[in-house]
Coordinates of C-alpha atoms and ligand atoms in Angstrom, one line a residue:
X795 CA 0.0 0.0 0.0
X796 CA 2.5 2.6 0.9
X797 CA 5.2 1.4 -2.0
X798 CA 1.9 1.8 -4.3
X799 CA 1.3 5.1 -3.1
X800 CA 4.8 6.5 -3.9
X801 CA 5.4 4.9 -7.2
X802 CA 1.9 6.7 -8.1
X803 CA 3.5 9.9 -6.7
X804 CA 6.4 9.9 -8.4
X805 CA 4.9 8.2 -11.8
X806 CA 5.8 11.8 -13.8
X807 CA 9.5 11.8 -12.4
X808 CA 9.7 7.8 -13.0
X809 CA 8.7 8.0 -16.8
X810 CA 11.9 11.0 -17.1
X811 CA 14.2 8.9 -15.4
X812 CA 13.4 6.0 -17.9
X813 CA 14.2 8.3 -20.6
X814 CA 17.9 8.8 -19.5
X815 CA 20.6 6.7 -21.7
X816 CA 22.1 3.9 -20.6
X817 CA 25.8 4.3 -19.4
X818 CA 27.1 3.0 -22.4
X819 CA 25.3 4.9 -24.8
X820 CA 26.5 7.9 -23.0
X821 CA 29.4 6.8 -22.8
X822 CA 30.1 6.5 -26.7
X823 CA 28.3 9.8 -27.2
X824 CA 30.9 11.7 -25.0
X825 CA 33.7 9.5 -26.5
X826 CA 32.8 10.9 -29.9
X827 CA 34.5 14.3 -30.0
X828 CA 38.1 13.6 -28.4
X829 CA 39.8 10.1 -27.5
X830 CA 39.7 9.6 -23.9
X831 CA 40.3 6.7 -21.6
X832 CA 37.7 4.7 -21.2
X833 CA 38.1 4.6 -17.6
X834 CA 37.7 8.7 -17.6
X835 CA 34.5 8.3 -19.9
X836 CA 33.0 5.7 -17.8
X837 CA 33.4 7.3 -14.6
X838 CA 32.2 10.6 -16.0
X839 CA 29.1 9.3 -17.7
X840 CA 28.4 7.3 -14.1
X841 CA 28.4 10.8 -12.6
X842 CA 26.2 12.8 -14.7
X843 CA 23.9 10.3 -14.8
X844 CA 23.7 10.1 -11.1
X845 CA 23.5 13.8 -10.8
X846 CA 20.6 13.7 -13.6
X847 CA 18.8 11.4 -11.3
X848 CA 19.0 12.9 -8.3
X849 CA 18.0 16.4 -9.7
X850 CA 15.0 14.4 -10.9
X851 CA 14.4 13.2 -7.8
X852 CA 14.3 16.5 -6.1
X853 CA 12.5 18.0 -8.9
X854 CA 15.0 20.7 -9.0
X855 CA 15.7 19.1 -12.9
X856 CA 17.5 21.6 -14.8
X857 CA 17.2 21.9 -18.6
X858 CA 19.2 19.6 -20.8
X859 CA 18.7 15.8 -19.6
X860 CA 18.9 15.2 -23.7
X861 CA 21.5 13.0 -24.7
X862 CA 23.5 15.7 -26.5
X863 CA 23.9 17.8 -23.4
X864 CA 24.5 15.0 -21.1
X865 CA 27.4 14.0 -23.6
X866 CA 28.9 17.5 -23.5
X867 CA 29.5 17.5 -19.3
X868 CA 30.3 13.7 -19.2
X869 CA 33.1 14.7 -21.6
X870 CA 34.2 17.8 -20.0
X871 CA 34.7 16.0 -16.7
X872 CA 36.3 13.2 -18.5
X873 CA 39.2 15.2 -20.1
X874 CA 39.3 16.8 -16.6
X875 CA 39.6 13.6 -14.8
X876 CA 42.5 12.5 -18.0
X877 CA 44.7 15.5 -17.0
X878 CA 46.8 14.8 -14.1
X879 CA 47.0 17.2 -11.1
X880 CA 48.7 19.5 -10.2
X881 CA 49.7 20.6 -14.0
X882 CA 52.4 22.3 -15.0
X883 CA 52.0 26.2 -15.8
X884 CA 53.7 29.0 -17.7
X885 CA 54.2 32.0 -14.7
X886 CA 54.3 34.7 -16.9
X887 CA 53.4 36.9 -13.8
X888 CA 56.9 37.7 -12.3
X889 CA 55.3 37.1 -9.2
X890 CA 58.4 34.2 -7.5
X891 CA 56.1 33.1 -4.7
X892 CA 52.9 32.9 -5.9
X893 CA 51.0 30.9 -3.6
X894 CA 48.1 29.8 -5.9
X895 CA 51.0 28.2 -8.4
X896 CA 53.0 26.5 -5.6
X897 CA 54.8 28.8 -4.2
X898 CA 58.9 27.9 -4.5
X899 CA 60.0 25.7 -7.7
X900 CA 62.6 23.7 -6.4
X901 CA 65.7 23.1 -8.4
X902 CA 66.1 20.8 -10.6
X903 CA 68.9 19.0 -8.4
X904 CA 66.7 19.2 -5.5
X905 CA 63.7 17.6 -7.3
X906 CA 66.1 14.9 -8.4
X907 CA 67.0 14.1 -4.7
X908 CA 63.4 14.1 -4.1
X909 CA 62.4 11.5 -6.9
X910 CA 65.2 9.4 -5.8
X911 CA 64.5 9.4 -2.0
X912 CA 60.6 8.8 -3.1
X913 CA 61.9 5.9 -5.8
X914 CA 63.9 3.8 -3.2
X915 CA 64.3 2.6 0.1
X916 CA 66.3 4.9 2.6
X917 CA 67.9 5.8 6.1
X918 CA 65.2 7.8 6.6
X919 CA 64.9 6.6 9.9
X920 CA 67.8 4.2 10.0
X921 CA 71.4 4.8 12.1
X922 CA 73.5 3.2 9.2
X923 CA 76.6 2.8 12.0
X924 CA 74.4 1.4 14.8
X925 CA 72.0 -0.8 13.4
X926 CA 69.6 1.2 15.5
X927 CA 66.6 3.6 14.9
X928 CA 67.1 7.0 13.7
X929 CA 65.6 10.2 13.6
X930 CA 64.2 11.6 10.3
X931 CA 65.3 15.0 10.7
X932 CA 68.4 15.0 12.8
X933 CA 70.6 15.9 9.5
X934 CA 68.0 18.4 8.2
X935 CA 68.1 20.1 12.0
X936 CA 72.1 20.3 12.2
X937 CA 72.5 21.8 9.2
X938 CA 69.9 24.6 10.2
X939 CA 71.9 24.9 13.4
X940 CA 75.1 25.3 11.6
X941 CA 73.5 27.8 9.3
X942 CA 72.0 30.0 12.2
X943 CA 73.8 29.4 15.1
X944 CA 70.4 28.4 16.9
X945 CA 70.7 25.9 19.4
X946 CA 67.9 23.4 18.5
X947 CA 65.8 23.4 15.3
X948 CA 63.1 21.0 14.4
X949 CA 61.1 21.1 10.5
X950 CA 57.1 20.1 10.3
X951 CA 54.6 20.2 7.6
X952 CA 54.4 23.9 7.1
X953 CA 54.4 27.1 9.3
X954 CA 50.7 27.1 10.1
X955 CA 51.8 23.7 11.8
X956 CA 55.0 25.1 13.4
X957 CA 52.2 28.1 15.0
X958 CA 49.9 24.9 16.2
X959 CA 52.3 22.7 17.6
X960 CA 54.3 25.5 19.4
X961 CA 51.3 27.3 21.1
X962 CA 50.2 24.1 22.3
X963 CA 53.3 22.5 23.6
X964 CA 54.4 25.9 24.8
X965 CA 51.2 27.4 26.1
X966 CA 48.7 24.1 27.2
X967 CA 45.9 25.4 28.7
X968 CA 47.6 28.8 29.4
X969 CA 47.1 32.0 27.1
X970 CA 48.8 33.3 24.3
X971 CA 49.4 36.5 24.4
X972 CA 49.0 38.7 20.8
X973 CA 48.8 42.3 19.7
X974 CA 45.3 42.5 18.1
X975 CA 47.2 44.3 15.1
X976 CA 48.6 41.0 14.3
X977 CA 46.0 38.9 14.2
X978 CA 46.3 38.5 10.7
X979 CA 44.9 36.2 7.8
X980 CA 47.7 34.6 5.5
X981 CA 46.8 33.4 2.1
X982 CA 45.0 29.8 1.9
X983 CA 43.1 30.9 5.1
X984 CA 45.7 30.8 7.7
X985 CA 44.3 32.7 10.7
X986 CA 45.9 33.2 13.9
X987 CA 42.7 33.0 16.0
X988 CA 41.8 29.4 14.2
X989 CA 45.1 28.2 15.1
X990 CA 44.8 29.2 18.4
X991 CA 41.3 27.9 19.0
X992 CA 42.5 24.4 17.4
X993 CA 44.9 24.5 20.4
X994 CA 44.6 23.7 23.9
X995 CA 46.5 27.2 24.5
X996 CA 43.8 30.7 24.3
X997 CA 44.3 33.5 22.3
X998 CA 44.8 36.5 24.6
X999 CA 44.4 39.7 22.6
X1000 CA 46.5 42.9 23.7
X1001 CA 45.9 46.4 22.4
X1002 CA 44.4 47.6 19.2
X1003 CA 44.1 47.5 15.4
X1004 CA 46.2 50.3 15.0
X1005 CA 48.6 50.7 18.2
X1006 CA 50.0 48.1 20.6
X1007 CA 52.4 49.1 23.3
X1008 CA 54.5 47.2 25.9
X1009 CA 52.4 48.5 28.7
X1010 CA 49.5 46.4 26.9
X1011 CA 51.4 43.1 27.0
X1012 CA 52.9 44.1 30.9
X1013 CA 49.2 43.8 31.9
X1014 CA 48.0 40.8 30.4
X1015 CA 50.8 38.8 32.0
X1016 CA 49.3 36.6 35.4
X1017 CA 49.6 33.6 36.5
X1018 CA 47.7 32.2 33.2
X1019 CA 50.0 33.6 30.9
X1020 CA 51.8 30.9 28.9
X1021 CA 53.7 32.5 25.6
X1022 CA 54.0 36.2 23.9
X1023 CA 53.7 35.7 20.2
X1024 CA 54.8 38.1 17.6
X1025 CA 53.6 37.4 14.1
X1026 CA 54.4 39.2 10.8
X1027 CA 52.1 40.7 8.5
X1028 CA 53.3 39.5 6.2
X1029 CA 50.8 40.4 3.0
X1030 CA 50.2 44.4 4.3
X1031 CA 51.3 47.0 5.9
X1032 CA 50.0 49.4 8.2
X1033 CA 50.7 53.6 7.9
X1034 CA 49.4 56.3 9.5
X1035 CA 49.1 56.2 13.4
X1036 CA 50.1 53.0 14.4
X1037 CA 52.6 51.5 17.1
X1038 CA 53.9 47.7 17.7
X1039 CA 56.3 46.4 20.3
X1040 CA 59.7 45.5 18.5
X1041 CA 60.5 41.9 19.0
X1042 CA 63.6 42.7 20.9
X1043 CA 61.4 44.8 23.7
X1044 CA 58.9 41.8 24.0
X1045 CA 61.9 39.6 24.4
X1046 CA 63.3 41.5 27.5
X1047 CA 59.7 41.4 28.9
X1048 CA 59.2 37.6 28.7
X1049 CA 62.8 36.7 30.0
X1050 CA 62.1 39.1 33.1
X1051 CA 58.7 36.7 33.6
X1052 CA 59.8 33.7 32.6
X1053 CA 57.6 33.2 29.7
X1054 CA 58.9 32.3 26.4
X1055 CA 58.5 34.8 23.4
X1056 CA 58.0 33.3 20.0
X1057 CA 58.6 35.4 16.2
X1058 CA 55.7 33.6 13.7
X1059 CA 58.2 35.5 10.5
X1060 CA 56.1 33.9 8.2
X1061 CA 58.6 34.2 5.2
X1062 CA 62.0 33.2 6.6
X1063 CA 65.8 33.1 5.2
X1064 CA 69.2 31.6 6.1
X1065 CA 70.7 34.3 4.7
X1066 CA 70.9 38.3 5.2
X1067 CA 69.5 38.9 1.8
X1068 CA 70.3 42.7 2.7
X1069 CA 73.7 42.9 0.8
X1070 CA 71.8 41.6 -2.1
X1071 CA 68.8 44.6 -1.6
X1072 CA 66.0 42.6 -0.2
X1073 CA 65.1 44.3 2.8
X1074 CA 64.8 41.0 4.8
X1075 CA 67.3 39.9 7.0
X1076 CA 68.3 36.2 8.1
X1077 CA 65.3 34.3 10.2
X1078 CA 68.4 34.0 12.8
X1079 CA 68.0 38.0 13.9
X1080 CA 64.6 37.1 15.6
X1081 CA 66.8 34.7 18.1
X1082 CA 69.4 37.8 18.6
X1083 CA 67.2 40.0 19.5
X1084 CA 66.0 37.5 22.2
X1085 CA 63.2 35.2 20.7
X1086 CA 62.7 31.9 22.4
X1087 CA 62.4 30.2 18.6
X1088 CA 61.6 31.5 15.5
X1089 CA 59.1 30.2 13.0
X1090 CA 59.1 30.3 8.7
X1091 CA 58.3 28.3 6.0
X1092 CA 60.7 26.2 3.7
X1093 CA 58.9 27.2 0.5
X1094 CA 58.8 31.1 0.9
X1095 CA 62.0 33.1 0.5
X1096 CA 64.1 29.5 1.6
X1097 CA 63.5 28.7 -1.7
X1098 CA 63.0 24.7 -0.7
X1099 CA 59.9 22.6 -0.4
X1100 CA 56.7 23.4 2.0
X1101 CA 57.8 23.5 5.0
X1102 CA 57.9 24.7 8.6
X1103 CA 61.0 25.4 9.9
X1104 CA 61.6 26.3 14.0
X1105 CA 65.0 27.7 15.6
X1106 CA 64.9 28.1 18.5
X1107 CA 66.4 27.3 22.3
X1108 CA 66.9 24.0 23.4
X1109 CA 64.5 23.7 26.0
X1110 CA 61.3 24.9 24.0
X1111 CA 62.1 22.9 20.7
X1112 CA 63.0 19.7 22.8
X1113 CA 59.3 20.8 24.2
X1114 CA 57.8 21.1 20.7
X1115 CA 60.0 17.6 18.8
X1116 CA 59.0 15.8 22.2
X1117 CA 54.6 16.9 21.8
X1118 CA 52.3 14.0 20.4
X1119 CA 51.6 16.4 17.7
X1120 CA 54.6 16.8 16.5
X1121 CA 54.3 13.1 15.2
X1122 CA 51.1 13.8 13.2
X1123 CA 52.4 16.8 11.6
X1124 CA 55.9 15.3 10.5
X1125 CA 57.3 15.8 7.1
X1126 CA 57.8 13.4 4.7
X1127 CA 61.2 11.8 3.2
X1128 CA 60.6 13.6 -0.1
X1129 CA 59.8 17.2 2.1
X1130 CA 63.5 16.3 3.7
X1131 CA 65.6 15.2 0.8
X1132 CA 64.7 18.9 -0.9
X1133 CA 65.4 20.6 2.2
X1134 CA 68.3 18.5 2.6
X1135 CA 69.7 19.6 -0.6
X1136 CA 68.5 23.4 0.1
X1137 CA 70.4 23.5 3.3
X1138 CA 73.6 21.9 1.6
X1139 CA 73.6 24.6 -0.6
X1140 CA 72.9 27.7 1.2
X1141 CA 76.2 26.0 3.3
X1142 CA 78.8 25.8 0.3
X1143 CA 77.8 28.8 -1.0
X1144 CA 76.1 28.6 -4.4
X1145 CA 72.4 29.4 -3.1
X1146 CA 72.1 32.8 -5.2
X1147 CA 73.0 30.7 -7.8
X1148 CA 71.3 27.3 -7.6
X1149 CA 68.2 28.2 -6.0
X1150 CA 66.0 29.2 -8.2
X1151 CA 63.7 31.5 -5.4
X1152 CA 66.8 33.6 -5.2
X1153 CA 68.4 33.8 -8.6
X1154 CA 64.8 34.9 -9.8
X1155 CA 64.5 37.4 -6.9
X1156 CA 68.2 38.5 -7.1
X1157 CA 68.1 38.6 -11.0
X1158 CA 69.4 42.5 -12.5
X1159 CA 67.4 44.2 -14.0
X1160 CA 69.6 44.7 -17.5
X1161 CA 69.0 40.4 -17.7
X1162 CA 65.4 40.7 -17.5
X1163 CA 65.0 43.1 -19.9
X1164 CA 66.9 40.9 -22.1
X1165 CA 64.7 37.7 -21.6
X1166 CA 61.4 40.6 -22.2
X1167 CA 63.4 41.4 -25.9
X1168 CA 63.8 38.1 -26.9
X1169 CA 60.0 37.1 -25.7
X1170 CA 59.1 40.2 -27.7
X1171 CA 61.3 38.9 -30.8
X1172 CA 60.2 35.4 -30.6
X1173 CA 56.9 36.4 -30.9
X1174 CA 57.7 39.2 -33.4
X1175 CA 58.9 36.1 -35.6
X1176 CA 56.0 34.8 -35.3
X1177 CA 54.1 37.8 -36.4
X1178 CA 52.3 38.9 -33.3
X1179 CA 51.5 42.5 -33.5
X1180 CA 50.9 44.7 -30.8
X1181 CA 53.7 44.3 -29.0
X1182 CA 56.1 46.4 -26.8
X1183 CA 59.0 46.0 -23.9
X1184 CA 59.0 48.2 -21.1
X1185 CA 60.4 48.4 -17.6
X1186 CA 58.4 47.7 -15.2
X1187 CA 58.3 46.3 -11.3
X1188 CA 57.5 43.4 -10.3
X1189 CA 56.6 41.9 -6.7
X1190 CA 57.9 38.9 -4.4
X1191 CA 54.7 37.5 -3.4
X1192 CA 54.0 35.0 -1.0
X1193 CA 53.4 36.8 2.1
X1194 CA 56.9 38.2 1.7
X1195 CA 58.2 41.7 1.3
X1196 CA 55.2 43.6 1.3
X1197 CA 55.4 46.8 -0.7
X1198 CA 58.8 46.1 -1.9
X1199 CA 59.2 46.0 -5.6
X1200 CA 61.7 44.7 -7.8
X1201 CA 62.7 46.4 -11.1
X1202 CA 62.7 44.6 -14.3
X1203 CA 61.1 44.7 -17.0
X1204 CA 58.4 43.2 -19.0
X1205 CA 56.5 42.6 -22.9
X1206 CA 53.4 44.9 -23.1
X1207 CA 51.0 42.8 -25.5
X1208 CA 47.7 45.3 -26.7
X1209 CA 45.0 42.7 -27.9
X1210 CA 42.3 43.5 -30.5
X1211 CA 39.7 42.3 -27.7
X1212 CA 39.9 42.6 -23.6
X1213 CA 42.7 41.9 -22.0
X1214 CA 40.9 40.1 -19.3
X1215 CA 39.6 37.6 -22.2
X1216 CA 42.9 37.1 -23.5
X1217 CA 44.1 36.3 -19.9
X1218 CA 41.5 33.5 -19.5
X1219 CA 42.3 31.7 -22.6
X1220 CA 45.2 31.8 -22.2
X1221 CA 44.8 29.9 -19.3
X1222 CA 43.2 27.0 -21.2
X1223 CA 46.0 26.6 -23.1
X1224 CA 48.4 23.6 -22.6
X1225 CA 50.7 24.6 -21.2
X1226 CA 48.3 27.3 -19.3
X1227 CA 49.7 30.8 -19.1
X1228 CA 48.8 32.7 -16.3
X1229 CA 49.8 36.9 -17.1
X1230 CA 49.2 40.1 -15.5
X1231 CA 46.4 42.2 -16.4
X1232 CA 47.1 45.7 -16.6
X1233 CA 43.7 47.8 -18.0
X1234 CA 43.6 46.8 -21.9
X1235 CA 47.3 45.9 -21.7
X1236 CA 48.7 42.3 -20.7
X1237 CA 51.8 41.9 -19.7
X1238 CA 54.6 39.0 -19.9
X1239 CA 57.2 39.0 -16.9
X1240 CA 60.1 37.1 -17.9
X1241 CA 61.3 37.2 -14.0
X1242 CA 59.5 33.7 -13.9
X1243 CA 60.2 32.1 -16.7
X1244 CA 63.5 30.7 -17.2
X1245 CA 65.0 30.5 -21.1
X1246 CA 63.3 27.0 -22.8
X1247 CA 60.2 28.8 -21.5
X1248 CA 60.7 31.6 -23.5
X1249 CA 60.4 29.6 -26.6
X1250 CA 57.4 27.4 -25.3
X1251 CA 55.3 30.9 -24.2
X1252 CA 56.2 32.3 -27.7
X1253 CA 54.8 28.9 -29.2
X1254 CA 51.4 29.0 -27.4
X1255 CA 50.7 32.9 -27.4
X1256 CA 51.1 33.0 -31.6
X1257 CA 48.8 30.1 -31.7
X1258 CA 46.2 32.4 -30.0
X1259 CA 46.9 35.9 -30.6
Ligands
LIG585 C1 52.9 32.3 5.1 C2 52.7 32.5 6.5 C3 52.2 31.5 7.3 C4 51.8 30.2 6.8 O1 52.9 29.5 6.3 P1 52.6 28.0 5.6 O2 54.0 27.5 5.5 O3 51.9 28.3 4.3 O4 51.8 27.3 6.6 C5 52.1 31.7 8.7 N1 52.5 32.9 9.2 C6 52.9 33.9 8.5 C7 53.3 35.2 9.2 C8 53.1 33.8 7.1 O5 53.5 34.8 6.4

């Protein structure tokens, strides 16, 4: 009676759903217009034809349940499910880190050492001499040391995870103390208060927006009081009438109560890039001007793989490497064999040369502009039109050096349409091309592309242009 009741109910949406196609016939149909696996086809078919269904179901059936437009998204999601992820891109944007295209590129010795520690058995956690167990990152930590001079270092996932497991092997229970003018969102939703609240430390905020001052920190500390944080802001900057405590201050105020004082830098390097005119100094300074540890990522200004990377004294690391936590948010052999490599060559040397982060950041102006003439010739070749070299600025991205700009120089291209159309198919290309949109204008930076990928971005632009 009652199974009577709904298949009369539903007759109307029953009689649609018998009118789908079968898998298979849906599956040639979407076949027709590109060659695809079959396992991509079947699997996308299987999907719109569930989705079909249940939008029947719910009577919330949109338009086109005909075979034809069925066809069209099974084969869309099939040649999305062929392509593998994550795909390889032209960065014709000049921004280095550039967060939503991976950040740091790793060298291409350092990406060896990674396929060959992922490709084979290892030491990883093996004392070759003793027979006994190791630790993963003893090497990776005593280079750091040696690099910084820091007594104890330890490497997890990423910085977000350095912030997590330090306030809650530091701070358990007890409160974090943090200016309220650095309670800041990172890129990929990184937000101190979540971090906190994930934590079994509390976020204590101290002063405002605009102005923090030592006297606000002096009277949150009590009895409760379990860490002072400092973290960088890193993507803005603040102007106007604003005040923050210098790290070295809130150092001297944490030793005189016992409570440690931690630097969140966000972007981090192991070496004073000042000689070379980035304003940013080595992550080490944070532990000279009194810092219980220092936090930064590996894949920022580093120039290694995603990482985070803590310097610190002995007592608090041993505190952090000894946590539960630090167990679940451990890197992996392929994480350590890049930073490995990264470390090894910031010691002999060659980083500004080798690392690619660096020699793109560090590259003069006079060799951009070169790389911009011979994009513009290449495609002059190739007779695009329209086109123009001019020096221009381009930024470090990443949470890193906010406001500071770097001068090179880039190829102005004036298409006959929008700019902002051009930039979207030309991200549909293979290999996409991501550009920078300036009004009607795009324009190629040649900061991120290095010199086979001059050629390649030539190639794909006079194809479209
Ligand atoms: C980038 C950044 C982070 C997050 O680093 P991840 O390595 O991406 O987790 C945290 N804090 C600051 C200040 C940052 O700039």
């Amino acid at each position: 009676m009652f199974e009577g009741t709904v298949v009369e109910a539903s007759d109307p949406v029953n009689a649609r759903l018998r009118q789908l196609p079968a898998v298979e016939r849906l599956v040639d149909a979407a076949g027709r217009a590109r060659e695809l696996p079959r396992w991509t086809l079947l699997a996308a078919a299987r999907s719109v034809l569930e989705q079909a269904r249940r939008a029947l179901r719910d009577e919330s059936a949109p338009d086109g349940l005909d075979l034809e437009s069925l066809a069209a998204r099974a084969a869309k999601l099939a040649e999305r499910l062929d392509r593998p992820f994550p795909r390889r891109v032209l960065n014709a944007t000049g921004v280095v880190l550039h967060t939503n295209l991976g950040r740091a590129p790793l060298a291409d010795q350092a990406a060896a050492r990674v396929a060959e520690a992922a490709a084979s058995y290892s030491d990883l956690e093996l004392d070759l001499e003793t027979g006994a167990r190791g630790s993963r990152i003893a090497q990776v930590a005593e280079l750091l040391c040696l690099l910084s001079g820091a007594e104890a270092a330890i490497v997890v996932n990423n910085t977000a995870a350095a912030v997590l497991l330090a306030v809650d092997s530091l701070a358990a229970g007890r409160e974090v103390v943090l200016s309220r003018g650095e309670l800041v969102e990172i890129g990929g939703s990184f937000r101190v208060p979540e971090i906190m609240e994930s934590s079994r430390a509390r976020l204590r905020e101290v002063g405002t927006t605009n102005r923090t001052h030592l006297a606000d920190y002096e009277n949150a500390i009590g009895p409760e009081t379990g860490m002072l944080l400092k973290v960088h802001p890193s993507n803005f900057q603040m102007s106007g009438f604003t005040a923050s405590v210098p790290l070295a201050e809130l150092s001297a105020l944490g030793r005189a109560h016992g409570i440690p004082v931690l630097e969140d830098r966000g972007s981090g390097s192991l070496m004073d890039l000042r000689p070379f005119g980035l304003p940013e100094p080595a992550a080490w300074e944070g532990l000279r001007e009194g810092a219980d540890a220092v936090l930064f990522s590996g894949d920022k200004l580093l120039g290694g793989p995603q990482a985070g990377i803590v310097l610190g004294r002995r007592e608090p690391v041993e505190r952090m490497r000894r946590s539960p936590l630090a167990r679940a948010l451990r890197v992996d052999k392929m994480t350590l064999a890049a930073l490995d490599w990264t470390l090894r060559t910031l010691l002999d040397g060659s980083a500004i040369e080798r690392i690619p982060v660096l020699r793109m950041l560090l590259a003069p102006q006079a060799e951009i502009l070169e790389r911009a003439e011979q994009l513009a010739a290449a495609l002059e070749r190739r007779g695009g039109s329209g086109v123009s070299v001019v020096t221009e600025t381009s930024v470090v991205g990443g949470g890193s050096l906010p406001d500071f700009e770097l001068p090179g120089a880039v190829v102005r291209l004036e298409p006959k349409g929008s700019a902002a159309e051009l930039a979207t198919r030309l991200r549909s290309q293979d290999p996409p091309v991501l550009v920078r949109v300036q009004r009607d204008v795009v324009l190629l930076d040649p900061r991120t592309l290095d010199a086979s990928e001059i050629e390649e971005l030539a190639r794909v632009l006079t194809r479209l242009v």
